Amino acid sequence: MGIQINGNTNNINAGIGSLSIEDINELDIVGVATAANFKTGVSNLHSLGLTLSGGQLDVGSNIKIGTAGVITATSFAGSGANLTGVLSNIVEDTSPQLGGNLASNNKNILLPDSTGTNRIKFGTNEDLQIYHNGNNNKTYIGNKTSTDLLIENAGTNTDIVDDTGHYRARFIKDGAVELYHDNSKKLETQTNGTRIYDSLGIGADSTSDAFLSIRTPNGTSGSPSTKGGVIIRDGSYANGKLIDFQNSVGSSDISVDGSLNMNFANNHKIQLGDSQDLQIFHDGSDSFIKDTGTGALKVCSNLFRVNNAANSEAMIKAEENAGVTLSYDANTKFETTSSGVTVTGTCSATSFSGDGSNLTNLSTPLSYRNKIINGSMMVFQRGVGSNNYSGNHDGYYAGIADRWAIRAHSSMGTQTYDQNTNSPNNFANSQRIYTTGADGGNAGKYYVYDTRLEGQDLQDFEKGTSTAKSFTLSFYVKCNINRVFTCELRDLDNGRLCVQQYTTTNSNWNRYVLTFPADTTGKFDDDKNASLWVRFWLSAGANFKSGTSQTTWGSANDANICPGQTGDLGGRVGDYWYVTGVQLEVGDTATPFEQRTYADEFRRCARYCYQWIDDQQLGFGQVYSGSGYTKIFPPIPVNMRAKPSVTKNAPTGYWFVSYHGNSGYAGDRNVSVEGNSGDDNHQSANSFRIFVHGGSNQNNATTVWCLIHDTAGAYLRLEAEL
Amino acid sequence: MIITNAKYWRIPDSEVNGVKKVYPDSSIICDINGQYYGVPIDEENTHYIEIKRQLDAGELTIEPSDGL
C-alpha cells in the first residue's frame, strides 16, 4: 500500500523502512527535504562520491564546487568557449614561467630568423644568445657581454663537425686539440708541442705567396709553390726585413731583407764547424775569413780569383792545370809557369838560395851576410886535437877554433876542447867542449865561449840610430844537458848588453834562432877594434844570475846576464856541448847558414892570427947589426887587423933556422914585430917586419933564408886578435 | 891574462947617410900565460892594451930595454 498525494497514489509507495515515489516526473519540495540517503538509479548518491557538505558539493575527490563559486576538477573537457579568465595559448602570457620541467613531448621549439629577437638568451644580462640571423644567413652562439664563454664537457671528446659528420675540430679530454681541413687533420697539440701535418704558411697560404712556408717535401722541381722544405718568400714586402734576429735592445743583429740579402751586423759571425772552425765576419774595420780550427782552409775551384771591390781589377788568379799570377795595379808581376816562375820587374828578398849561376847584373851580393868568422868551425890554426885546460884560462887555445876564445873562471874543473867531426848534415866540423873534471861550483864562476867583431864590419846594424836593426843569431848545438843557456851580445864601445836564451831538450843537433832587438842607443865605432862580443854562456855562478835578465839593450851589468840559466857545463864529468853553424845577421830573419870555402874562411881568420909551423919558410931575411939580429919581411896571406904580437914555440930548443947557402944556424931566439903599423885607421898593419933577436954565426948584412925548425910543434905565430 | 918577465925592446941603432939612427922602444918582450910573446907597442894590439892597463894599474912593471 502506498501514500496517495494529489490523487495519484500509485506513485507513492511506502513500505516498511522505505518510501517509493513512482511515476512522478517532478518532485517539488517547498520545505527542507532531508534523507539519510539519496539514490540515482540503483546507486546511492554518496556511494558515487557525491557529497554535499558545508555548502560544498564534492564529486568524487577531484571535483569540488565550493560556496565561493570556485569549481575545481582534475580536468575539464568540452568547449570552454564561454569560459572567462582562462588563457587560450602561451603567447598570450607576457611573462610565462615554468612551474616545472618543460618536456618537449616529441615536439620542437621553433625559433624563426633573428634580427634581435627570436633568440634563446641565457643569463641576467642576456649574455649568451643562440639564434639564426636571417640577414646573413648565419647561426650564432654569441656571448654578448665581456664574460668568458665556457663550453663544458664531462665526456671524452668535444667535436665540431659538419653536417656529414666530418671533423672540423676536436677537443679531446686530457689530450689533443685537433684542427681539420676537409676532414683531414692539419694541426694537433701534443704532449711536448704541436704537430702540423702537411704545410704551414704564414702570410697568405701554405702553397703560394706566403712570407713563410714550411712544407712537406712534395717535389724537387717546378715552381717554388710546389717545392718542399722551408720557404720564405719576398711577396710584396720589399722594403723591410723578412727575418730579423734582434738583440735585447732591439737592434737588428742578423736579418734577411726584402731584397733577400742576408745581413750580419759587426762582429756577428757565420761560424762553421763543431768548434767554430771557420768564421766569416766584419769587425767594423776589417772583414775576416778565419780558419781557427783543425785542418786547412781550402778554397776549391778550377779558377780562383781575388779581385778588387769593384770587380774591375784582378789581383790574384789561380787556374787549375795552369799557373798562379800575382798582379800589381792590374799588371802581372809574378807568374808560375811549367818551368818555374816568371817575375816581371824587380825581385828582392832577404836572401836567395839555390843555384844562382844564371843570375845577371847582380847589384846586391848574396854572401857576406854572416858577421861571424869561422862559424862553421873549419879553421883551428892553434891545433885541432883534444887539449885539457883547468882553472882560469882566458883567451885563444889549441883545440879552440880560430876567432873563438874561452873565458874560464878559476873555479873551473878540467875541460877538453877539440875540433870534432860530429856535426849536422850540412856541416863537416864542430867545436866540442866536454868536461873531464868537474868543478865544485862558485858564485863567481863564469864559463863562456865567445868571439869579437870589428866595429867597421857592423855598421849595417845602424846601432845607435833611429833606424837601428835587430840582430839575429842562429846556431846549431848538440848538448846532453837539457837546460836553459844564455847568449849575450855585448856592445864594447858603449858598455851595453842584451841577452836571449835557448833551451836544449834533447841530445840531438838542433838549430836555435835568437833575435835580439835593435838598439837606438850607442853607435858601434867605425874602426877595426872590437865593438861586439858574441858570447855563449856555458855556465854562470850566482853573481851573474842575481839581477833581471837583460832581454833588451841596457847598460852592462853582470847580474843581468844569466838570470834563469840552468845549464851548467863543467859541473859534471861527461857533459858535453858542441856548436857549429854560428851566424849573426842584420834583421829579424835567420837565413840558412852562409857556407864559405875553406880558403875564404881561412883568409878571414888570418887577419887575426897567422902562423908558420915546422919546416915552413918565413922567406928571406937579412942579418942586421953585426950578427945580432935577423929582420924578415914575412909573407902573410892577408893584411892583419893590427900590428900583431908574435909568439913562438921551440919544443926541442929550436924554432928558427937561417941559412946562408948551405950553412944554417938554428936556435930558440926571441922575436918581435917592428915597423910601421899603418897610418890609416882603416888600413891594416901589413908593413911590419919580424926581428929575430940574438946572435948567430952569420955576418952582418948577410941575406939568409929563414925557416921554422923542422921539429914537430915548432911554430912562429902572429896574433892581432880583438 | 897573466903577464910576467916584461921588458922593453928596441931595434938596434942603425946609420943612414952616416947619421946614426936611434930607435925608440918598439916592443915588450914578456911571457903571457907562461908563453913567450913579443908584443908591439901599438894601441890597437890587444896584448899591448892589456899590458898598458896592468902597467897603469900598478900591477905590472916593465924592465927598460938593454942599451945597444
Coordinates of C-alpha atoms in Angstrom, one line a residue, chain A residues 69-530:
Chain A
G69 CA 31.8 29.8 -6.7
V70 CA 35.1 28.1 -7.4
I71 CA 35.0 24.8 -9.2
T72 CA 38.0 22.6 -9.1
A73 CA 38.4 19.5 -11.1
T74 CA 41.2 17.2 -12.2
S75 CA 40.4 18.2 -15.8
F76 CA 37.9 20.0 -17.8
A77 CA 36.6 18.7 -21.1
G78 CA 34.4 20.1 -23.8
S79 CA 34.2 23.5 -25.2
G80 CA 35.4 26.2 -23.0
A81 CA 34.4 28.9 -25.4
N82 CA 32.4 30.8 -22.8
L83 CA 34.9 30.5 -20.1
T84 CA 36.5 33.7 -18.9
G85 CA 39.8 34.3 -17.2
V86 CA 41.2 31.3 -19.0
L87 CA 44.4 31.8 -21.4
S88 CA 43.6 30.3 -24.8
N89 CA 47.6 29.7 -25.5
I90 CA 51.1 30.6 -24.1
V91 CA 51.6 33.5 -26.5
E92 CA 49.0 35.4 -24.5
D93 CA 51.1 35.1 -21.4
T94 CA 53.6 38.0 -21.5
S95 CA 55.5 36.7 -18.6
P96 CA 55.2 32.9 -18.7
Q97 CA 57.1 30.8 -16.2
L98 CA 57.6 27.2 -15.8
G99 CA 56.5 25.6 -12.7
G100 CA 58.5 22.5 -13.6
N101 CA 60.5 21.0 -16.3
L102 CA 59.4 21.7 -19.8
A103 CA 59.2 18.4 -21.6
S104 CA 59.3 18.6 -25.4
N105 CA 56.9 15.7 -25.7
N106 CA 58.3 14.7 -29.1
K107 CA 57.9 18.2 -30.3
N108 CA 60.3 21.0 -31.3
I109 CA 61.0 24.5 -30.1
L110 CA 60.9 26.6 -33.3
L111 CA 62.6 30.0 -33.5
P112 CA 62.4 32.0 -36.7
D113 CA 65.3 34.1 -38.1
S114 CA 66.5 36.6 -35.7
T115 CA 67.2 40.3 -36.2
G116 CA 67.4 40.9 -32.5
T117 CA 64.6 38.7 -31.2
N118 CA 63.8 35.1 -31.8
R119 CA 66.7 34.1 -29.7
I120 CA 67.3 31.9 -26.8
K121 CA 69.0 34.0 -24.3
F122 CA 70.8 33.0 -21.1
G123 CA 71.9 35.0 -18.2
T124 CA 70.7 38.0 -16.4
N125 CA 72.2 40.3 -19.0
E126 CA 71.3 38.0 -21.8
D127 CA 74.9 37.1 -22.0
L128 CA 74.6 34.0 -24.1
Q129 CA 72.4 34.0 -27.1
I130 CA 71.6 31.4 -29.6
Y131 CA 69.9 32.4 -32.8
H132 CA 70.0 32.4 -36.6
N133 CA 70.5 35.7 -38.4
G134 CA 68.3 35.7 -41.5
N135 CA 70.0 38.7 -43.0
N136 CA 73.4 37.0 -43.4
N137 CA 72.0 33.5 -43.1
K138 CA 74.4 32.7 -40.3
T139 CA 73.8 30.9 -37.0
Y140 CA 75.2 32.3 -33.8
I141 CA 76.1 31.2 -30.4
G142 CA 77.0 34.6 -29.0
N143 CA 78.4 35.7 -25.8
K144 CA 77.2 39.3 -25.8
T145 CA 78.9 40.5 -22.7
S146 CA 82.5 40.7 -21.6
T147 CA 82.5 37.5 -19.8
D148 CA 84.1 34.2 -20.6
L149 CA 82.4 31.7 -22.7
L150 CA 83.0 28.2 -21.5
I151 CA 81.9 25.1 -23.3
E152 CA 82.0 22.4 -20.7
N153 CA 82.0 18.8 -21.5
A154 CA 82.4 16.0 -19.0
G155 CA 82.7 13.5 -21.8
T156 CA 85.8 12.4 -23.6
N157 CA 85.6 14.4 -26.9
T158 CA 84.3 17.8 -27.8
D159 CA 84.0 17.8 -31.5
I160 CA 82.9 20.3 -34.1
V161 CA 81.8 18.5 -37.2
D162 CA 79.9 19.4 -40.3
D163 CA 76.5 18.1 -41.3
T164 CA 78.1 15.0 -42.8
G165 CA 80.0 14.2 -39.6
H166 CA 83.3 15.3 -40.9
Y167 CA 85.5 16.8 -38.3
R168 CA 86.3 20.4 -38.2
A169 CA 87.9 20.5 -34.8
R170 CA 88.2 18.1 -31.9
F171 CA 88.9 18.8 -28.3
I172 CA 89.9 15.6 -26.6
K173 CA 89.7 15.4 -22.8
D174 CA 93.1 15.3 -21.3
G175 CA 94.6 15.1 -24.8
A176 CA 95.0 16.9 -28.0
V177 CA 93.3 19.8 -29.7
E178 CA 93.0 19.0 -33.4
L179 CA 92.2 21.2 -36.3
Y180 CA 90.9 19.7 -39.6
H181 CA 90.8 20.7 -43.2
D182 CA 88.2 18.9 -45.2
N183 CA 88.1 16.2 -42.5
S184 CA 91.9 15.9 -42.8
K185 CA 93.8 16.7 -39.6
K186 CA 96.3 19.6 -40.1
L187 CA 97.3 20.6 -36.6
E188 CA 97.5 18.6 -33.4
T189 CA 98.7 19.7 -30.0
Q190 CA 100.9 17.0 -28.4
T191 CA 102.4 16.5 -25.0
N192 CA 105.7 18.2 -26.0
G193 CA 104.5 20.6 -28.6
T194 CA 102.4 20.9 -31.6
R195 CA 102.4 18.9 -34.8
I196 CA 101.5 20.5 -38.0
Y197 CA 100.6 18.0 -40.7
D198 CA 101.5 18.9 -44.2
S199 CA 102.4 22.5 -44.6
L200 CA 102.5 25.7 -42.6
G201 CA 102.0 29.1 -44.3
I202 CA 102.4 32.5 -42.8
G203 CA 101.3 35.5 -44.8
A204 CA 98.9 34.1 -47.3
D205 CA 98.5 30.3 -47.6
S206 CA 100.8 27.4 -47.4
T207 CA 101.3 26.9 -51.1
S208 CA 101.8 30.3 -52.6
D209 CA 102.6 33.9 -51.8
A210 CA 103.4 33.1 -48.2
F211 CA 106.1 35.1 -46.4
L212 CA 107.0 31.9 -44.5
S213 CA 106.0 28.5 -45.7
I214 CA 107.1 25.2 -44.2
R215 CA 106.1 22.3 -46.4
T216 CA 106.4 18.7 -46.8
P217 CA 108.9 17.7 -49.4
N218 CA 106.4 17.0 -52.1
G219 CA 108.6 18.0 -55.0
T220 CA 112.1 18.6 -56.2
S221 CA 111.4 20.7 -59.2
G222 CA 109.0 23.2 -60.6
S223 CA 107.8 26.4 -59.3
P224 CA 108.6 27.4 -55.7
S225 CA 105.0 26.7 -54.7
T226 CA 105.4 23.0 -55.4
K227 CA 108.7 22.6 -53.8
G228 CA 109.0 21.2 -50.3
G229 CA 111.0 22.3 -47.3
V230 CA 111.1 25.7 -45.7
I231 CA 110.3 28.6 -48.0
I232 CA 110.4 32.3 -47.1
R233 CA 109.2 34.4 -50.0
D234 CA 109.5 38.0 -50.6
G235 CA 106.0 38.6 -51.7
S236 CA 105.3 42.3 -51.8
Y237 CA 107.2 43.1 -48.6
A238 CA 110.2 44.5 -50.4
N239 CA 111.5 47.2 -48.1
G240 CA 111.6 45.6 -44.8
K241 CA 113.2 42.5 -43.3
L242 CA 111.8 39.1 -43.9
I243 CA 113.7 37.6 -41.0
D244 CA 115.2 39.7 -38.2
F245 CA 117.1 38.5 -35.2
Q246 CA 117.4 41.3 -32.7
N247 CA 119.4 41.7 -29.5
S248 CA 117.9 42.6 -26.2
V249 CA 117.6 46.3 -27.0
G250 CA 116.0 45.8 -30.4
S251 CA 119.0 46.3 -32.7
S252 CA 119.0 44.1 -35.7
D253 CA 121.9 41.7 -35.5
I254 CA 121.1 39.2 -38.3
S255 CA 118.4 39.8 -40.8
V256 CA 117.2 38.9 -44.3
D257 CA 116.0 42.0 -46.0
G258 CA 113.3 42.4 -48.6
S259 CA 115.8 42.1 -51.4
L260 CA 116.7 38.7 -50.0
N261 CA 120.1 39.7 -48.7
M262 CA 121.3 38.1 -45.5
N263 CA 122.8 40.8 -43.2
F264 CA 125.1 40.3 -40.2
A265 CA 125.9 43.3 -38.0
N266 CA 129.5 44.0 -37.0
N267 CA 131.3 41.1 -35.1
H268 CA 128.3 38.7 -35.8
K269 CA 129.8 35.7 -37.5
I270 CA 128.9 33.0 -39.8
Q271 CA 130.5 30.1 -37.9
L272 CA 131.0 26.7 -39.4
G273 CA 132.3 23.5 -37.8
D274 CA 131.9 21.9 -34.4
S275 CA 134.5 24.2 -32.9
Q276 CA 133.5 27.3 -34.9
D277 CA 136.5 26.4 -37.1
L278 CA 135.6 28.7 -40.0
Q279 CA 134.4 32.2 -39.3
I280 CA 133.3 34.9 -41.6
F281 CA 132.6 38.4 -40.2
H282 CA 133.3 42.1 -40.2
D283 CA 134.6 43.8 -37.1
G284 CA 133.6 47.3 -38.0
S285 CA 137.0 48.0 -39.6
D286 CA 138.0 44.9 -41.5
S287 CA 136.5 41.8 -42.9
F288 CA 137.7 38.4 -41.9
I289 CA 137.6 34.8 -43.2
K290 CA 139.2 33.0 -40.3
D291 CA 140.1 29.3 -40.1
T292 CA 140.7 28.8 -36.4
G293 CA 140.2 25.1 -36.1
T294 CA 141.8 22.0 -37.1
G295 CA 142.8 21.3 -40.7
A296 CA 143.4 23.6 -43.5
L297 CA 141.4 26.4 -45.1
K298 CA 140.8 25.1 -48.5
V299 CA 139.3 27.2 -51.3
C300 CA 138.4 24.7 -54.0
S301 CA 137.9 26.0 -57.5
N302 CA 139.2 25.3 -61.0
L303 CA 139.5 29.1 -61.5
F304 CA 140.2 31.1 -58.4
R305 CA 140.4 34.9 -58.5
V306 CA 140.9 37.7 -56.0
N307 CA 139.7 40.9 -57.5
N308 CA 139.3 44.4 -56.2
A309 CA 136.0 45.5 -54.6
A310 CA 134.7 46.9 -57.9
N311 CA 135.4 43.6 -59.5
S312 CA 137.3 45.5 -62.2
E313 CA 140.9 44.5 -61.4
A314 CA 142.4 41.1 -60.9
M315 CA 144.9 40.9 -58.1
I316 CA 145.4 37.1 -57.7
K317 CA 144.4 34.4 -60.2
A318 CA 144.9 30.7 -59.8
E319 CA 143.8 28.3 -62.5
E320 CA 143.5 24.5 -62.5
N321 CA 146.2 22.8 -64.6
A322 CA 147.8 26.2 -65.2
G323 CA 149.5 28.8 -63.1
V324 CA 149.1 31.3 -60.4
T325 CA 149.6 35.0 -61.2
L326 CA 150.1 37.9 -58.8
S327 CA 149.4 41.4 -60.1
Y328 CA 150.2 45.0 -59.2
D329 CA 147.7 47.6 -60.4
A330 CA 146.3 45.0 -62.9
N331 CA 149.7 44.2 -64.3
T332 CA 151.0 40.7 -63.7
K333 CA 154.3 40.7 -61.8
F334 CA 154.7 37.1 -60.6
E335 CA 153.6 34.1 -62.5
T336 CA 154.2 30.4 -62.0
T337 CA 154.9 28.5 -65.2
S338 CA 155.6 24.9 -66.2
S339 CA 159.3 25.6 -65.9
G340 CA 159.4 27.7 -62.8
V341 CA 158.5 31.3 -62.0
T342 CA 158.5 34.4 -64.1
V343 CA 158.9 37.7 -62.3
T344 CA 158.3 40.9 -64.2
G345 CA 160.1 43.8 -62.6
T346 CA 162.5 43.9 -59.7
C347 CA 162.7 40.9 -57.4
S348 CA 164.2 41.5 -53.9
A349 CA 164.4 39.2 -50.9
T350 CA 166.2 38.9 -47.6
S351 CA 168.1 36.0 -49.1
F352 CA 168.2 33.7 -52.1
S353 CA 169.3 30.1 -52.0
G354 CA 170.0 27.5 -54.6
D355 CA 171.9 27.8 -57.8
G356 CA 172.3 31.4 -58.8
S357 CA 174.8 30.8 -61.6
N358 CA 172.5 32.3 -64.2
L359 CA 171.8 35.5 -62.4
T360 CA 173.0 38.5 -64.2
N361 CA 173.6 42.1 -63.3
L362 CA 173.6 41.4 -59.6
S363 CA 173.7 44.6 -57.6
T364 CA 173.3 43.0 -54.2
P365 CA 175.7 40.3 -53.1
L366 CA 174.1 37.2 -51.7
S367 CA 177.0 36.5 -49.4
Y368 CA 178.7 38.4 -46.6
R369 CA 175.6 38.4 -44.5
N370 CA 177.1 36.3 -41.8
K371 CA 179.1 38.6 -39.5
I372 CA 180.7 35.6 -37.7
I373 CA 184.0 34.4 -38.9
N374 CA 184.7 30.7 -38.8
G375 CA 181.1 30.0 -37.7
S376 CA 181.4 26.5 -39.3
M377 CA 184.4 25.7 -37.1
M378 CA 186.6 24.9 -40.1
V379 CA 189.8 26.6 -39.1
F380 CA 191.8 25.6 -36.0
Q381 CA 195.3 27.0 -36.6
R382 CA 196.3 26.6 -32.9
G383 CA 195.5 22.9 -33.1
V384 CA 192.6 20.5 -33.7
G385 CA 193.3 17.8 -31.2
S386 CA 191.9 17.3 -27.7
N387 CA 193.5 19.6 -25.2
N388 CA 192.8 19.8 -21.5
Y389 CA 192.6 23.0 -19.5
S390 CA 191.8 23.6 -15.9
G391 CA 191.1 26.6 -13.7
N392 CA 191.3 30.0 -15.1
H393 CA 192.1 30.1 -18.8
D394 CA 191.1 33.1 -20.8
G395 CA 191.9 33.5 -24.5
Y396 CA 192.8 31.5 -27.5
Y397 CA 194.0 28.0 -27.1
A398 CA 194.8 24.8 -29.0
G399 CA 191.6 23.0 -29.6
I400 CA 189.6 26.2 -29.9
A401 CA 188.5 27.3 -33.3
D402 CA 190.1 30.4 -34.8
R403 CA 188.3 33.7 -33.9
W404 CA 186.8 32.0 -30.8
A405 CA 188.0 32.2 -27.3
I406 CA 187.4 30.6 -23.9
R407 CA 186.8 32.6 -20.8
A408 CA 187.0 30.2 -17.8
H409 CA 186.9 31.2 -14.1
S410 CA 189.5 29.9 -11.7
S411 CA 187.0 27.6 -10.1
M412 CA 186.6 25.6 -13.3
G413 CA 187.5 21.9 -13.3
T414 CA 189.0 20.3 -16.3
Q415 CA 187.6 20.9 -19.8
T416 CA 188.7 19.3 -23.1
Y417 CA 188.5 21.2 -26.4
D418 CA 188.8 19.9 -29.9
Q419 CA 187.6 20.2 -33.5
N420 CA 185.1 17.4 -33.9
T421 CA 183.5 15.7 -37.0
N422 CA 180.2 15.2 -35.1
S423 CA 178.1 17.8 -36.8
P424 CA 174.8 18.5 -38.6
N425 CA 174.3 17.0 -42.0
N426 CA 175.4 20.1 -43.9
F427 CA 178.5 20.7 -41.9
A428 CA 181.7 18.8 -41.6
N429 CA 183.0 20.1 -38.3
S430 CA 182.0 21.4 -34.9
Q431 CA 183.7 22.8 -31.8
R432 CA 183.4 20.3 -28.9
I433 CA 183.7 21.2 -25.3
Y434 CA 183.3 18.5 -22.7
T435 CA 184.0 18.1 -19.0
T436 CA 186.7 15.7 -17.8
G437 CA 187.0 17.1 -14.3
A438 CA 184.0 18.6 -12.5
D439 CA 184.2 21.9 -10.7
G440 CA 182.7 22.5 -7.3
G441 CA 180.6 25.5 -8.2
N442 CA 181.3 29.1 -7.3
A443 CA 179.3 32.3 -7.2
G444 CA 181.8 34.0 -9.4
K445 CA 182.1 31.1 -11.9
Y446 CA 181.9 32.0 -15.5
Y447 CA 182.4 29.8 -18.4
V448 CA 182.0 31.4 -21.8
Y449 CA 182.8 30.6 -25.4
D450 CA 182.9 33.8 -27.4
T451 CA 184.1 35.8 -30.4
R452 CA 184.6 39.5 -31.0
L453 CA 183.8 41.5 -34.1
E454 CA 185.2 44.7 -35.5
G455 CA 183.0 47.8 -35.4
Q456 CA 183.7 48.7 -39.0
D457 CA 182.1 45.4 -40.1
L458 CA 178.9 46.1 -38.1
Q459 CA 177.8 49.4 -39.4
D460 CA 174.8 48.0 -41.3
F461 CA 173.2 47.2 -37.9
E462 CA 172.8 51.0 -37.7
K463 CA 173.1 50.7 -34.0
G464 CA 172.6 53.9 -32.1
T465 CA 170.4 55.4 -34.8
S466 CA 166.7 55.8 -35.2
T467 CA 166.8 53.2 -38.0
A468 CA 168.7 50.6 -35.9
K469 CA 168.3 47.0 -37.0
S470 CA 167.7 43.9 -34.9
F471 CA 170.3 41.1 -34.6
T472 CA 169.5 37.5 -35.4
L473 CA 171.9 34.9 -34.1
S474 CA 171.4 31.3 -35.3
F475 CA 173.5 28.3 -34.4
Y476 CA 173.5 24.5 -34.1
V477 CA 174.1 23.0 -30.7
K478 CA 174.3 19.4 -29.5
C479 CA 174.2 19.1 -25.8
N480 CA 173.4 16.3 -23.3
I481 CA 172.3 18.8 -20.7
N482 CA 168.6 19.6 -21.1
R483 CA 168.6 23.0 -19.6
V484 CA 168.4 26.8 -20.3
F485 CA 171.5 28.5 -21.7
T486 CA 172.2 32.2 -22.4
C487 CA 173.6 34.0 -25.4
E488 CA 174.9 37.6 -24.8
L489 CA 175.6 40.4 -27.2
R490 CA 177.9 43.0 -25.6
D491 CA 178.4 46.4 -27.1
L492 CA 182.1 47.0 -26.2
D493 CA 182.0 50.6 -27.4
N494 CA 179.2 51.7 -25.2
G495 CA 179.2 49.3 -22.3
R496 CA 175.8 47.8 -23.2
L497 CA 174.5 44.3 -23.5
C498 CA 171.4 42.3 -24.4
V499 CA 170.7 38.6 -23.8
Q500 CA 168.5 35.9 -25.1
Q501 CA 168.2 32.3 -24.0
Y502 CA 167.7 28.9 -25.6
T503 CA 166.7 25.5 -24.1
T504 CA 168.2 22.2 -25.0
T505 CA 165.6 19.5 -24.7
N506 CA 167.5 16.5 -26.2
S507 CA 171.0 15.4 -27.2
N508 CA 170.4 15.8 -30.9
W509 CA 171.7 18.5 -33.1
N510 CA 169.2 21.4 -33.1
R511 CA 169.3 24.8 -34.7
Y512 CA 168.4 27.7 -32.4
V513 CA 167.4 31.1 -33.6
L514 CA 167.6 34.1 -31.3
T515 CA 166.6 37.6 -32.3
F516 CA 168.0 40.5 -30.3
P517 CA 166.1 43.8 -30.6
A518 CA 167.5 46.8 -32.3
D519 CA 169.4 49.3 -30.1
T520 CA 168.9 53.0 -30.9
T521 CA 171.5 53.9 -28.3
G522 CA 175.2 53.8 -28.8
K523 CA 176.8 53.5 -32.2
F524 CA 179.4 51.0 -33.0
D525 CA 182.7 52.7 -33.6
D526 CA 183.6 52.6 -37.3
D527 CA 187.1 51.2 -36.8
K528 CA 189.0 47.9 -36.6
N529 CA 188.7 47.5 -32.9
A530 CA 186.3 45.2 -31.1

